[in-house]
Each structure stands twice: as structure tokens, then as C-alpha cells.
């Protein structure tokens, strides 16, 4: 039901600001939040607990943090969905968008914060464990914003090769996010 609501939303909104979901119905979607834990990291492991708008340190917040059943964590940044969410400009080889650059800089800060020993208690009290293994996921843009095979390949390359200190940083469009969630549901049915 939650995934159907997300798919319906995506079908009716070719472009949207992230807050349309993150401040709207998404925080009530417990099952999707836990399934999101399986979309990053080396093993598809379901989430055990989660928190939307999770404070990490000072003003640093993640849109969603999922503590997986193996006590690893997935930090998620949701950005808007629209045709310029991933790439912008008129050049033949368009630049990565400011949204992706912003999201990536947040991920770098999120990686730093748990390594500051003073801040591990924030996550431990909020989600019940110290983050020994942390993975990252950015959800941004729409498939329709990928103008050609080259941009699709660049996105796949980014999803498969980006790492921060050996930990994966995955990037999915909102359409891919919904498809991956559907695949997790089908696999577990």
C-alpha cells in the first residue's frame, strides 16, 4: 500500500520538491523506510529501526537513517524529482546538478560526524546502536531527466563506483528507487 502510494505520487508529479514527500506522507511509511535499508551496502539487509529527519550533529540531519538488522546504518538524502535533478546545462555532456553536489557534500559531512567520538551517543540514543558500518543513499531526479544513454551510463557508473572511505554511496532516481523497492517486496514475497 505504501509503495502504491509512492508510485501513484510519482505518476502524477513529473517534478516535485523533496518536501512534498519528506514532509508529507513519507514519514508514515514504516515499511518503505525499513525496505530502504536494503538498497545500500554490500548485502541487502532490511531495516530494523528508522528515523526521519535524524539529527547527526549540530545542524547536520539526514532525511532518513535506517538501522539495519545487522546493526549497520544507511543514511539517506532525498532530493527533488525533476528533469534537472541529476544533470543540468545545455552542453553535449551536461554537468552534475547542484542538487547532487549538495547531497554529496552532506554525505561527506555525515561520514565525518559519527567518527567524531562525541557524537556517537546521538545516533546510539536515537536508533539504539553505535554505527560501526555506514552506507549512503541519495535519491534524486527522475528517469525522464536522463537525456541519453551517456547520462544513464554515467548514473550507473556513479552508483556502482562511488565510495567514501570504502563504504558505498548509491545514487538512484525516484523512479529507480520505486522499482528497487518493488523488487525487494517481490523478492521477499
Coordinates of N, CA and C in Angstrom, one line a residue:
X1 N 0.8 -1.2 0.0 CA 0.0 0.0 0.0 C 0.9 1.3 0.0
X2 N 1.9 1.3 0.8 CA 2.8 2.4 0.9 C 3.5 2.6 -0.5
X3 N 4.0 1.5 -1.1 CA 4.7 1.6 -2.3 C 3.7 2.1 -3.4
X4 N 2.5 1.6 -3.4 CA 1.5 2.0 -4.4 C 1.2 3.5 -4.2
X5 N 1.2 4.0 -3.0 CA 1.1 5.5 -2.8 C 2.2 6.2 -3.4
X6 N 3.5 5.7 -3.2 CA 4.6 6.4 -3.8 C 4.6 6.4 -5.3
X7 N 4.2 5.2 -5.9 CA 4.1 5.1 -7.3 C 3.0 6.0 -7.9
X8 N 1.9 6.1 -7.2 CA 0.9 7.0 -7.7 C 1.3 8.4 -7.6
X9 N 2.0 8.8 -6.5 CA 2.6 10.2 -6.4 C 3.5 10.4 -7.6
X10 N 4.4 9.5 -7.8 CA 5.4 9.7 -8.9 C 4.7 9.8 -10.3
X11 N 3.7 9.0 -10.5 CA 2.9 9.1 -11.7 C 2.2 10.4 -12.0
X12 N 1.8 11.0 -10.9 CA 1.1 12.3 -11.0 C 2.0 13.5 -10.9
X13 N 3.2 13.4 -10.6 CA 4.1 14.5 -10.4 C 5.4 14.3 -11.1
X14 N 5.5 14.8 -12.4 CA 6.8 14.7 -13.1 C 7.9 15.5 -12.5
X15 N 7.6 16.5 -11.7 CA 8.6 17.2 -11.0 C 8.0 17.6 -9.6
X16 N 8.9 17.6 -8.6 CA 8.4 17.9 -7.3 C 9.6 18.3 -6.4
X17 N 9.4 19.0 -5.4 CA 10.4 19.4 -4.3 C 10.4 18.2 -3.3
X18 N 11.5 17.9 -2.8 CA 11.6 16.8 -1.8 C 10.6 16.9 -0.7
X19 N 10.4 18.1 -0.2 CA 9.5 18.2 0.9 C 8.0 17.8 0.6
X20 N 7.7 17.7 -0.6 CA 6.3 17.2 -1.0 C 6.2 15.7 -0.4
X21 N 7.2 15.0 -0.3 CA 7.2 13.6 0.2 C 7.8 13.6 1.6
X22 N 8.9 14.2 1.9 CA 9.6 14.0 3.2 C 8.8 14.7 4.3
X23 N 8.1 15.8 4.0 CA 7.3 16.5 5.0 C 5.8 16.1 4.9
X24 N 5.5 15.3 3.8 CA 4.1 14.8 3.6 C 3.9 13.5 4.2
X25 N 3.5 12.5 3.3 CA 3.1 11.2 3.8 C 4.3 10.2 4.0
X26 N 5.5 10.5 3.5 CA 6.6 9.6 3.6 C 6.9 9.2 5.0
X27 N 7.0 10.1 6.0 CA 7.3 9.7 7.4 C 6.4 8.6 8.0
X28 N 5.2 8.4 7.4 CA 4.3 7.4 7.9 C 4.5 6.0 7.2
X29 N 5.4 6.0 6.3 CA 5.6 4.8 5.5 C 6.7 3.9 6.2
X30 N 6.4 3.3 7.2 CA 7.3 2.5 8.0 C 7.9 1.3 7.2
X31 N 7.1 0.6 6.4 CA 7.6 -0.5 5.7 C 8.6 -0.1 4.6
X32 N 8.3 1.0 3.9 CA 9.3 1.5 2.9 C 10.5 2.0 3.5
X33 N 10.5 2.6 4.7 CA 11.7 3.1 5.4 C 12.6 1.9 5.7
X34 N 12.0 0.8 6.2 CA 12.8 -0.4 6.5 C 13.3 -1.1 5.3
X35 N 12.5 -1.1 4.2 CA 13.0 -1.7 2.9 C 14.1 -0.8 2.3
X36 N 14.1 0.5 2.6 CA 15.2 1.3 2.1 C 16.5 0.9 2.6
X37 N 16.6 0.3 3.8 CA 17.8 -0.2 4.3 C 18.5 -1.3 3.4
X38 N 17.7 -1.9 2.6 CA 18.2 -3.0 1.7 C 18.8 -2.4 0.4
X39 N 18.7 -1.1 0.2 CA 19.1 -0.6 -1.1 C 20.5 0.0 -1.1
X40 N 21.2 -0.1 0.0 CA 22.6 0.4 0.0 C 23.5 -0.6 0.8
X41 N 24.7 -0.6 0.5 CA 25.6 -1.5 1.1 C 25.8 -2.8 0.4
X42 N 26.7 -3.6 0.9 CA 27.1 -4.9 0.1 C 26.1 -6.0 0.2
X43 N 25.2 -6.0 1.2 CA 24.2 -7.1 1.4 C 22.9 -6.4 1.5
X44 N 21.9 -7.0 0.8 CA 20.5 -6.4 1.0 C 19.9 -6.8 2.4
X45 N 20.1 -6.0 3.3 CA 19.7 -6.3 4.7 C 18.5 -5.3 5.1
X46 N 17.4 -5.8 5.6 CA 16.3 -5.0 5.9 C 16.6 -4.1 7.1
X47 N 15.9 -3.0 7.2 CA 16.0 -2.1 8.3 C 15.2 -2.7 9.5
X48 N 15.7 -2.4 10.7 CA 15.1 -2.8 12.0 C 14.4 -1.6 12.6
X49 N 15.1 -0.5 12.6 CA 14.5 0.8 13.1 C 14.9 1.9 12.1
X50 N 14.2 3.0 12.2 CA 14.5 4.1 11.3 C 14.1 5.4 12.0
X51 N 14.6 6.5 11.4 CA 14.2 7.8 11.9 C 14.3 8.8 10.8
X52 N 13.2 9.5 10.5 CA 13.2 10.5 9.5 C 13.7 11.8 10.2
X53 N 14.3 12.7 9.4 CA 14.9 13.9 9.9 C 15.8 13.6 11.1
X54 N 16.7 12.7 11.0 CA 17.5 12.3 12.1 C 18.7 13.2 12.3
X55 N 18.8 13.8 13.5 CA 19.9 14.7 13.8 C 21.2 13.8 14.0
X56 N 22.2 14.3 13.4 CA 23.5 13.6 13.4 C 24.5 14.4 14.3
X57 N 24.6 15.7 14.0 CA 25.5 16.5 14.8 C 25.1 18.0 14.5
X58 N 24.9 18.7 15.6 CA 24.6 20.1 15.4 C 23.4 20.3 14.4
X59 N 23.7 21.0 13.3 CA 22.6 21.2 12.3 C 22.6 20.1 11.3
X60 N 23.5 19.2 11.3 CA 23.5 18.1 10.4 C 22.4 17.1 10.6
X61 N 21.6 16.9 9.6 CA 20.4 16.0 9.6 C 20.4 15.1 8.4
X62 N 20.0 13.9 8.5 CA 19.8 13.1 7.4 C 18.2 13.0 7.2
X63 N 17.8 12.9 5.9 CA 16.3 12.8 5.7 C 15.8 11.5 6.3
X64 N 16.6 10.5 6.2 CA 16.2 9.2 6.8 C 17.5 8.4 7.2
X65 N 17.5 7.9 8.4 CA 18.6 6.9 8.8 C 17.9 5.6 9.2
X66 N 18.4 4.6 8.6 CA 17.9 3.2 8.8 C 18.9 2.4 9.5
X67 N 18.6 1.9 10.7 CA 19.5 0.9 11.3 C 19.0 -0.5 10.9
X68 N 19.9 -1.2 10.2 CA 19.6 -2.5 9.6 C 19.7 -3.6 10.6
X69 N 19.1 -4.7 10.3 CA 19.1 -5.8 11.3 C 20.4 -6.4 11.6
X70 N 21.5 -6.0 10.8 CA 22.8 -6.4 11.1 C 23.6 -5.3 11.9
X71 N 22.9 -4.3 12.3 CA 23.4 -3.2 13.1 C 24.3 -2.2 12.2
X72 N 24.2 -2.4 10.9 CA 24.8 -1.3 10.0 C 23.8 -0.3 9.8
X73 N 24.2 0.9 9.3 CA 23.3 2.0 9.1 C 23.3 2.4 7.7
X74 N 22.1 2.9 7.2 CA 22.0 3.5 5.9 C 21.5 5.0 6.1
X75 N 22.3 5.9 5.7 CA 21.9 7.3 5.7 C 21.4 7.7 4.3
X76 N 20.2 8.3 4.3 CA 19.6 8.6 3.0 C 19.3 10.1 2.9
X77 N 19.7 10.6 1.7 CA 19.3 12.0 1.4 C 18.4 12.0 0.2
X78 N 17.2 12.6 0.4 CA 16.2 12.7 -0.6 C 16.3 14.1 -1.2
X79 N 16.4 14.2 -2.5 CA 16.4 15.5 -3.2 C 15.1 15.5 -4.1
X80 N 14.8 16.6 -4.7 CA 13.7 16.7 -5.5 C 13.7 15.8 -6.8
X81 N 12.5 15.6 -7.3 CA 12.4 14.9 -8.5 C 12.0 15.8 -9.7
X82 N 12.8 15.9 -10.7 CA 12.5 16.7 -11.8 C 13.6 16.5 -12.9
X83 N 13.4 17.1 -14.1 CA 14.3 16.8 -15.2 C 15.7 17.3 -15.0
X84 N 15.9 18.2 -14.1 CA 17.3 18.7 -13.9 C 17.8 18.3 -12.5
X85 N 17.3 17.2 -12.0 CA 17.7 16.7 -10.7 C 19.1 16.1 -10.7
X86 N 19.5 15.5 -11.8 CA 20.8 14.9 -11.9 C 21.8 15.6 -12.7
X87 N 21.4 16.1 -13.9 CA 22.3 16.8 -14.8 C 21.6 18.1 -15.2
X88 N 22.5 19.1 -15.5 CA 22.0 20.4 -15.9 C 22.8 21.0 -17.0
X89 N 22.3 22.0 -17.7 CA 23.0 22.7 -18.7 C 22.6 22.2 -20.1
X90 N 23.2 23.0 -21.1 CA 22.8 22.7 -22.5 C 24.0 22.1 -23.2
X91 N 25.1 21.8 -22.6 CA 26.2 21.2 -23.2 C 25.9 19.8 -23.7
X92 N 26.7 19.3 -24.6 CA 26.5 17.9 -25.0 C 26.7 17.0 -23.8
X93 N 27.8 17.2 -23.0 CA 28.0 16.5 -21.8 C 27.6 17.4 -20.7
X94 N 26.4 17.2 -20.1 CA 25.9 18.1 -19.1 C 26.6 17.9 -17.8
X95 N 26.6 18.9 -16.9 CA 27.3 18.8 -15.6 C 26.3 18.1 -14.6
X96 N 26.9 17.5 -13.6 CA 26.1 17.0 -12.5 C 25.4 18.2 -11.9
X97 N 24.2 18.0 -11.4 CA 23.4 19.1 -10.9 C 23.9 19.6 -9.5
X98 N 23.4 20.8 -9.2 CA 23.7 21.4 -7.8 C 23.1 20.5 -6.8
X99 N 21.9 19.9 -7.0 CA 21.3 19.0 -6.1 C 22.2 17.8 -5.7
X100 N 22.8 17.2 -6.7 CA 23.7 16.1 -6.5 C 24.9 16.6 -5.7
X101 N 25.5 17.7 -6.1 CA 26.6 18.2 -5.4 C 26.3 18.5 -4.0
X102 N 25.1 19.1 -3.7 CA 24.7 19.4 -2.4 C 24.5 18.1 -1.6
X103 N 23.9 17.1 -2.2 CA 23.6 15.8 -1.5 C 25.0 15.1 -1.2
X104 N 25.9 15.2 -2.1 CA 27.2 14.5 -1.9 C 28.0 15.2 -0.8
X105 N 27.9 16.5 -0.7 CA 28.6 17.2 0.4 C 28.0 16.9 1.7
X106 N 26.6 16.7 1.8 CA 26.0 16.2 3.0 C 26.5 14.9 3.4
X107 N 26.6 14.0 2.5 CA 27.1 12.6 2.8 C 28.5 12.7 3.4
X108 N 29.4 13.5 2.8 CA 30.7 13.7 3.3 C 30.7 14.1 4.8
X109 N 29.8 15.1 5.1 CA 29.7 15.5 6.5 C 29.1 14.4 7.4
X110 N 28.1 13.7 6.9 CA 27.6 12.6 7.6 C 28.6 11.5 8.0
X111 N 29.5 11.3 7.0 CA 30.6 10.3 7.3 C 31.5 10.9 8.4
X112 N 31.8 12.1 8.4 CA 32.7 12.7 9.4 C 32.0 12.7 10.8
X113 N 30.8 13.0 10.9 CA 30.1 13.2 12.2 C 30.2 12.0 13.1
X114 N 29.8 10.7 12.6 CA 29.9 9.6 13.5 C 31.3 9.2 13.9
X115 N 32.3 9.7 13.2 CA 33.7 9.4 13.5 C 34.2 10.4 14.6
X116 N 33.4 11.4 14.9 CA 33.7 12.3 16.0 C 33.1 11.6 17.2
X117 N 33.9 11.1 18.1 CA 33.5 10.2 19.2 C 32.5 10.9 20.1
X118 N 32.5 12.2 20.1 CA 31.5 12.8 21.0 C 30.1 12.7 20.4
X119 N 29.9 12.3 19.1 CA 28.6 12.3 18.5 C 28.0 10.9 18.4
X120 N 28.7 9.9 18.7 CA 28.2 8.5 18.5 C 27.0 8.3 19.5
X121 N 27.0 9.0 20.6 CA 25.8 8.9 21.5 C 24.5 9.4 20.9
X122 N 24.6 10.4 20.0 CA 23.4 10.9 19.4 C 22.7 9.8 18.6
X123 N 23.4 9.1 17.8 CA 22.8 8.1 17.0 C 22.5 6.9 17.8
X124 N 23.3 6.6 18.8 CA 23.1 5.4 19.7 C 21.8 5.6 20.5
X125 N 21.5 6.8 21.0 CA 20.3 7.0 21.7 C 19.1 7.1 20.8
X126 N 19.3 7.6 19.6 CA 18.2 7.7 18.6 C 17.8 6.4 18.0
X127 N 18.8 5.6 17.7 CA 18.5 4.3 16.9 C 18.9 3.1 17.6
X128 N 19.5 3.2 18.8 CA 19.8 2.0 19.6 C 21.1 1.3 19.3
X129 N 22.0 1.9 18.5 CA 23.3 1.2 18.3 C 24.3 2.2 17.8
X130 N 25.6 1.9 18.0 CA 26.7 2.7 17.5 C 26.9 2.3 16.1
X131 N 27.0 3.3 15.2 CA 27.2 3.0 13.8 C 28.6 2.5 13.4
X132 N 28.8 1.2 13.4 CA 30.1 0.6 13.0 C 30.2 0.6 11.5
X133 N 29.2 0.2 10.8 CA 29.2 0.2 9.4 C 28.1 1.1 8.9
X134 N 28.5 2.0 8.0 CA 27.6 3.0 7.5 C 27.6 3.0 6.0
X135 N 26.4 3.1 5.4 CA 26.3 3.2 3.9 C 25.4 4.4 3.6
X136 N 25.5 4.8 2.3 CA 24.8 6.1 2.0 C 24.0 5.9 0.7
X137 N 22.9 6.6 0.7 CA 22.0 6.5 -0.5 C 21.5 7.9 -0.8
X138 N 21.5 8.3 -2.0 CA 21.0 9.6 -2.5 C 19.9 9.2 -3.5
X139 N 18.7 9.8 -3.3 CA 17.6 9.6 -4.2 C 17.2 11.0 -4.8
X140 N 17.4 11.1 -6.1 CA 17.3 12.5 -6.7 C 16.9 12.3 -8.2
X141 N 16.1 13.3 -8.7 CA 15.8 13.3 -10.1 C 14.8 12.3 -10.5
X142 N 14.6 12.3 -11.8 CA 13.7 11.3 -12.5 C 14.3 10.7 -13.7
X143 N 13.9 9.5 -14.0 CA 14.4 8.8 -15.2 C 14.2 9.7 -16.4
X144 N 13.1 10.4 -16.5 CA 12.8 11.3 -17.7 C 13.9 12.4 -17.8
X145 N 14.6 12.7 -16.8 CA 15.6 13.8 -16.8 C 17.0 13.3 -17.4
X146 N 17.1 12.0 -17.7 CA 18.3 11.4 -18.3 C 18.1 11.5 -19.8
X147 N 18.8 12.4 -20.5 CA 18.5 12.7 -21.9 C 19.0 11.7 -22.9
X148 N 20.0 10.9 -22.5 CA 20.5 9.9 -23.5 C 21.2 8.8 -22.8
X149 N 21.7 7.8 -23.5 CA 22.4 6.6 -23.0 C 23.6 7.0 -22.2
X150 N 24.3 8.1 -22.6 CA 25.5 8.5 -21.9 C 25.2 8.9 -20.5
X151 N 24.1 9.7 -20.3 CA 23.7 10.1 -18.9 C 23.3 8.9 -18.1
X152 N 22.6 8.0 -18.7 CA 22.2 6.7 -18.0 C 23.4 5.9 -17.5
X153 N 24.4 5.9 -18.4 CA 25.7 5.2 -18.1 C 26.4 5.9 -17.0
X154 N 26.5 7.2 -17.1 CA 27.2 8.0 -16.0 C 26.5 7.7 -14.7
X155 N 25.2 7.7 -14.6 CA 24.5 7.4 -13.4 C 24.8 6.0 -12.9
X156 N 24.8 5.0 -13.7 CA 25.1 3.7 -13.3 C 26.5 3.6 -12.8
X157 N 27.5 4.3 -13.5 CA 28.9 4.3 -13.1 C 29.0 4.9 -11.7
X158 N 28.3 6.0 -11.5 CA 28.3 6.7 -10.2 C 27.7 5.8 -9.1
X159 N 26.6 5.1 -9.4 CA 26.0 4.2 -8.4 C 26.9 3.0 -8.1
X160 N 27.7 2.5 -9.0 CA 28.5 1.3 -8.8 C 29.9 1.6 -8.3
X161 N 30.4 2.9 -8.4 CA 31.8 3.1 -8.1 C 32.0 4.1 -7.0
X162 N 31.0 5.0 -6.6 CA 31.3 6.0 -5.6 C 31.4 5.3 -4.2
X163 N 32.4 5.8 -3.5 CA 32.6 5.3 -2.1 C 33.2 6.4 -1.3
X164 N 32.9 6.3 0.0 CA 33.5 7.2 0.9 C 34.2 6.3 2.0
X165 N 35.5 6.4 2.0 CA 36.3 5.5 2.9 C 35.9 4.1 2.7
X166 N 35.7 3.6 1.5 CA 35.4 2.2 1.3 C 34.0 1.8 1.4
X167 N 33.1 2.8 1.8 CA 31.7 2.5 2.0 C 30.9 3.0 0.8
X168 N 30.0 2.2 0.4 CA 29.2 2.6 -0.9 C 28.4 3.8 -0.7
X169 N 28.3 4.6 -1.7 CA 27.4 5.7 -1.9 C 26.6 5.5 -3.1
X170 N 25.3 5.1 -3.0 CA 24.5 4.8 -4.1 C 23.6 6.0 -4.5
X171 N 23.4 6.1 -5.8 CA 22.5 7.2 -6.3 C 21.4 6.5 -7.1
X172 N 20.2 6.9 -6.8 CA 19.0 6.4 -7.5 C 18.1 7.5 -7.9
X173 N 17.5 7.4 -9.1 CA 16.4 8.4 -9.4 C 15.2 7.9 -8.5
X174 N 14.2 8.8 -8.4 CA 13.0 8.4 -7.7 C 12.3 7.2 -8.4
X175 N 12.4 7.2 -9.7 CA 11.8 6.0 -10.4 C 12.5 4.7 -10.1
X176 N 13.8 4.8 -10.1 CA 14.6 3.6 -9.8 C 14.4 3.2 -8.3
X177 N 14.3 4.2 -7.4 CA 14.0 3.9 -6.0 C 12.7 3.1 -5.9
X178 N 11.7 3.6 -6.6 CA 10.4 2.8 -6.5 C 10.5 1.4 -7.1
X179 N 11.3 1.3 -8.2 CA 11.5 0.0 -8.8 C 12.3 -0.9 -7.9
X180 N 13.3 -0.4 -7.3 CA 14.1 -1.2 -6.3 C 13.3 -1.7 -5.1
X181 N 12.5 -0.8 -4.6 CA 11.6 -1.1 -3.5 C 10.6 -2.3 -3.9
X182 N 10.1 -2.1 -5.1 CA 9.2 -3.1 -5.7 C 9.9 -4.5 -5.8
X183 N 11.1 -4.5 -6.3 CA 11.9 -5.7 -6.4 C 12.2 -6.3 -5.0
X184 N 12.4 -5.5 -4.0 CA 12.6 -6.0 -2.6 C 11.4 -6.7 -2.1
X185 N 10.2 -6.1 -2.4 CA 9.0 -6.7 -2.0 C 8.7 -8.0 -2.7
X186 N 8.9 -8.0 -4.0 CA 8.7 -9.2 -4.8 C 9.7 -10.4 -4.3
X187 N 10.9 -10.0 -4.1 CA 11.9 -11.0 -3.7 C 11.6 -11.6 -2.3
X188 N 11.0 -10.8 -1.5 CA 10.7 -11.3 -0.1 C 9.3 -11.9 0.0
X189 N 8.5 -11.9 -1.1 CA 7.1 -12.4 -1.0 C 7.1 -13.9 -1.2

